[in-house]
Amino acid sequence: MALAGSYSAMGGCTFMIKRAMADSDPNAVSEQHRVIPRREVPLVPPDAIASRALVTVIAIMTFLASLTAGAAIMVNGVSRDWRQDVSREMTIQVKPTAGRNIDQDLRKAEELARETTGVAEVRSFSKAESEKLLEPWLGAGLELGELPVPRMIVLRLSVDTPLDAAQLRASLARLAPGAILDDHKLWIERLGTMSQTMVLVAVVIFFLVLIAMALAVAFATRGAMAGSREVINVLHFVGARDSYIARQFQRHFLLLGLRGGVIGALAAVGAFILASLLSTRWMANFGGDQLEALFGTFSLGAAGYVSTAVIAVAVAVLTGLTSRSVVFRHLQGLE
Amino acid sequence: MVRFNNVGLRYGMGPEVLRDLTFSIEPQSFQFLTGPSGAGKTTLLRLILLSLQPTRGFIRLFGKDAATLEKDEITALRRRIGVVFQDFRLLDHLTTYENVALPLRVQGRDEASYRAEVIELLGWVGLGERMHALPSVLSGGEKQRAAIARALIVRPELLLADEPTGNVDPSLARRLLRLFLELHRSGTSVVIATHDLGLMDQFDGARRLVLGDGRLHIYD
Ligand SMILES: Nc1ncnc2c1ncn2[C@@H]1O[C@H](COP(=O)(O)OP(=O)(O)O)[C@@H](O)[C@H]1O
Ligand SMILES: [Mg+2]
């Protein structure tokens, strides 16, 4: 129902109002057809300085949260790879025992291992190779001939058939008492526990960062509400519901959150890429093998990038929801 | 439409600004609310607007007891009332057009559905040229007319205007008064708070509510 129509219906009042005001502005009628090009301006008054500060805080928090998540994903991945590699291998250690021929025991153990189902490959280290393995600890050039050096057999396990470690262990005890099977179980468990602990710590840090961010947003919202007291008053007088006003603030902060989230996430992705480039360079230059062994290749993979994007969006949503609840509580407190 | 019964109001621990007000505003009526500055005209309008609670007495608004209204009911009532504040209360970051359209916008209406209406009204109050200007660059008279247009855009059943001619020259004041009279004839109840005797003399027949010493005297 157009104003003009309804006023006309009420006795041609359109015309009368027009006449009442006509002498004030002769151009009034021609103005009626001008188009309004401007898109809807937000009702929350823009506050450039406060907005920029909040965007910065949100960006930093997103960056930290993304790094934490990335680190957790990387630790988890590396530890899984390690455990997988290690669990595809077992070793048999043959200790020199008084009264037994170590070479005989070694051959016996090797034979047993070959006959066991689930073993894909058996490789035993010769005496020279074993001594070489000890070199880093004992130093080169040492005459080891007289020392009783333990000998190693490495079993590479087949991927599809499982190996019955208990049975192999029992047969070894019976036929080659000097040989001990090590399935690395303890080591794998420790590694798993350690990486789980690191991931747990990362998760805790992640949530602390998010809580800190929500608090920052809550304070910023309260500041904005205080600064917009007059605007809120006017909105109430012209017939705006609390929910409508809350939506305006929510939209305002959602946009700020989105901006901060995207900036922080991009910075985090940049940091990941940089780390991966640097690590590649280090590896090329010196001792890279060890770095790589420790950290994989620093590449996050799709999971890392997806999680960073998810964090950015979640941060924006969290920002919007936080400010909405703060606004609602504030409005409830009025009047 | 509006009924006051023995209403009294004090701000905080101060003296009673309004005392024993008993009166009503009928549908399609026209009245001046007058009295010296500080007599309580603005305070009385705020009571009608439900932005103040009386310290004693009863107020009924559109048949409802003002003391027991839910927030949503207050909002619904305010949508039937147009207000022109003494200090305009335009939003500084919105253009004239956006300020005038505000009451429709907060109802969740689509901009396309009211654009023509708002532009037409702006033309009528002589602000067609100033549609895209921000309040900071409007003159006092232009702000006044923008504030009036914002009050009229919802076609209110009750129009409250606080010193609507306080900032304009006499000839514009006359035109604005004519606008309020036309509005009254189209069916709206109008309450104009003013201490401008000259303005009231131009419309002798109007009812006068005169505030003095916190009490109300009515001259029909
Ligand atoms: N918010 C307020 N707090 C305390 N006193 C107020 C407030 N508003 C108005 N007053 C006092 O109430 C009296 C009436 O004010 P007001 O209604 O503004 O009068 P008028 O509009 O007729 O000039 C004045 O004495 C004024 O000082
Ligand atoms: Mg006043």
XYZ file of C-alpha atoms in Angstrom, chain A residues 33-197:
165
model
C 11.729 9.768 -10.053
C 15.358 9.760 -9.153
C 16.675 6.296 -8.504
C 18.457 5.438 -5.278
C 21.633 3.621 -6.277
C 23.167 3.162 -2.840
C 22.965 -0.310 -1.360
C 21.617 -0.736 2.154
C 23.955 0.902 4.610
C 24.500 -0.964 7.895
C 22.556 0.503 10.799
C 25.423 -0.056 13.227
C 27.517 3.075 12.870
C 30.928 2.364 11.400
C 33.780 2.838 13.844
C 36.932 2.491 11.774
C 39.459 2.410 14.605
C 37.637 -0.044 16.846
C 36.850 -2.242 13.843
C 40.444 -2.358 12.699
C 41.646 -3.225 16.198
C 39.144 -6.056 16.454
C 39.972 -7.387 12.974
C 43.643 -7.417 13.991
C 42.933 -9.322 17.203
C 40.769 -11.842 15.351
C 43.402 -12.257 12.629
C 46.132 -12.936 15.194
C 43.951 -15.398 17.089
C 43.009 -17.197 13.876
C 46.673 -17.349 12.900
C 47.643 -18.875 16.240
C 44.724 -21.314 16.200
C 45.618 -22.391 12.652
C 49.286 -22.875 13.516
C 48.325 -24.936 16.542
C 45.953 -27.058 14.508
C 48.572 -27.418 11.768
C 51.215 -28.494 14.264
C 48.838 -31.047 15.772
C 47.987 -32.441 12.358
C 51.665 -32.664 11.435
C 52.735 -34.351 14.681
C 49.902 -36.780 14.345
C 50.785 -37.586 10.742
C 54.506 -37.985 11.364
C 53.964 -40.212 14.344
C 51.522 -42.356 12.391
C 54.042 -42.752 9.546
C 56.793 -43.686 11.964
C 54.694 -46.191 13.768
C 53.623 -47.707 10.485
C 57.205 -48.046 9.259
C 58.388 -49.415 12.522
C 55.544 -51.850 12.918
C 56.333 -53.335 9.527
C 59.647 -54.422 10.960
C 60.820 -56.657 13.754
C 64.310 -57.463 14.840
C 65.845 -60.527 16.345
C 68.825 -59.835 18.511
C 71.216 -62.666 19.084
C 73.305 -62.156 22.180
C 76.562 -63.863 22.692
C 76.053 -66.295 25.562
C 78.693 -68.317 27.280
C 78.701 -71.888 26.051
C 76.809 -71.283 22.821
C 77.968 -70.712 19.279
C 76.591 -67.352 18.209
C 76.853 -68.107 14.485
C 74.871 -71.286 14.929
C 72.177 -69.511 16.879
C 72.092 -66.809 14.268
C 71.617 -69.295 11.435
C 68.990 -71.170 13.385
C 67.063 -67.997 14.124
C 67.308 -66.885 10.524
C 65.950 -70.212 9.376
C 63.089 -70.048 11.819
C 62.233 -66.562 10.723
C 62.162 -67.552 7.081
C 59.731 -70.367 7.820
C 57.359 -68.158 9.758
C 54.268 -66.956 7.915
C 53.952 -63.197 7.698
C 57.639 -62.550 7.165
C 58.373 -61.113 3.739
C 62.101 -60.665 3.933
C 64.895 -61.622 6.288
C 68.216 -59.895 6.422
C 70.888 -60.679 8.936
C 73.757 -58.383 9.678
C 77.189 -59.864 9.364
C 79.735 -59.406 12.124
C 81.370 -56.526 10.251
C 78.037 -54.827 9.653
C 77.101 -55.180 13.298
C 80.352 -53.636 14.378
C 79.741 -50.798 11.979
C 76.360 -50.185 13.606
C 78.148 -49.716 16.919
C 80.712 -47.345 15.505
C 78.836 -44.134 16.300
C 78.809 -45.102 19.969
C 82.203 -46.698 20.333
C 84.225 -44.797 17.764
C 85.909 -46.062 14.634
C 89.155 -47.986 14.575
C 88.427 -49.847 17.756
C 89.397 -53.463 17.713
C 86.140 -55.220 18.368
C 87.291 -58.656 17.516
C 87.523 -59.742 21.118
C 84.375 -58.021 22.269
C 81.191 -60.023 22.312
C 79.123 -58.031 19.815
C 75.438 -58.904 19.582
C 74.106 -59.667 16.097
C 70.931 -58.522 14.397
C 68.386 -60.041 12.062
C 65.852 -57.636 10.547
C 62.487 -59.067 9.528
C 60.418 -57.118 7.057
C 56.809 -58.146 7.575
C 54.388 -58.772 4.785
C 51.565 -56.297 4.595
C 48.610 -58.669 4.349
C 49.469 -61.730 6.490
C 49.874 -61.059 10.170
C 52.721 -62.566 12.077
C 52.271 -64.545 15.264
C 54.985 -62.963 17.363
C 54.281 -65.116 20.431
C 54.774 -68.311 18.515
C 58.005 -67.108 16.894
C 59.263 -66.006 20.283
C 58.503 -69.455 21.764
C 60.268 -71.326 18.951
C 63.287 -69.048 19.261
C 63.507 -69.707 22.985
C 63.409 -73.426 22.313
C 65.861 -73.675 19.427
C 68.135 -70.648 19.757
C 68.081 -69.471 23.373
C 70.421 -66.572 22.684
C 67.985 -64.994 20.203
C 65.378 -62.490 21.377
C 62.533 -61.163 19.234
C 61.878 -57.455 19.518
C 58.576 -56.350 17.964
C 59.141 -52.651 18.942
C 55.811 -52.669 20.682
C 56.972 -50.667 23.672
C 58.617 -48.083 21.491
C 55.554 -47.736 19.269
C 53.349 -47.324 22.305
C 55.587 -44.658 23.762
C 55.693 -42.800 20.494
C 51.898 -43.000 20.273
C 51.470 -41.683 23.800
C 53.861 -38.864 23.165
C 52.193 -37.725 19.994
C 48.777 -38.028 21.618
C 49.968 -35.828 24.458
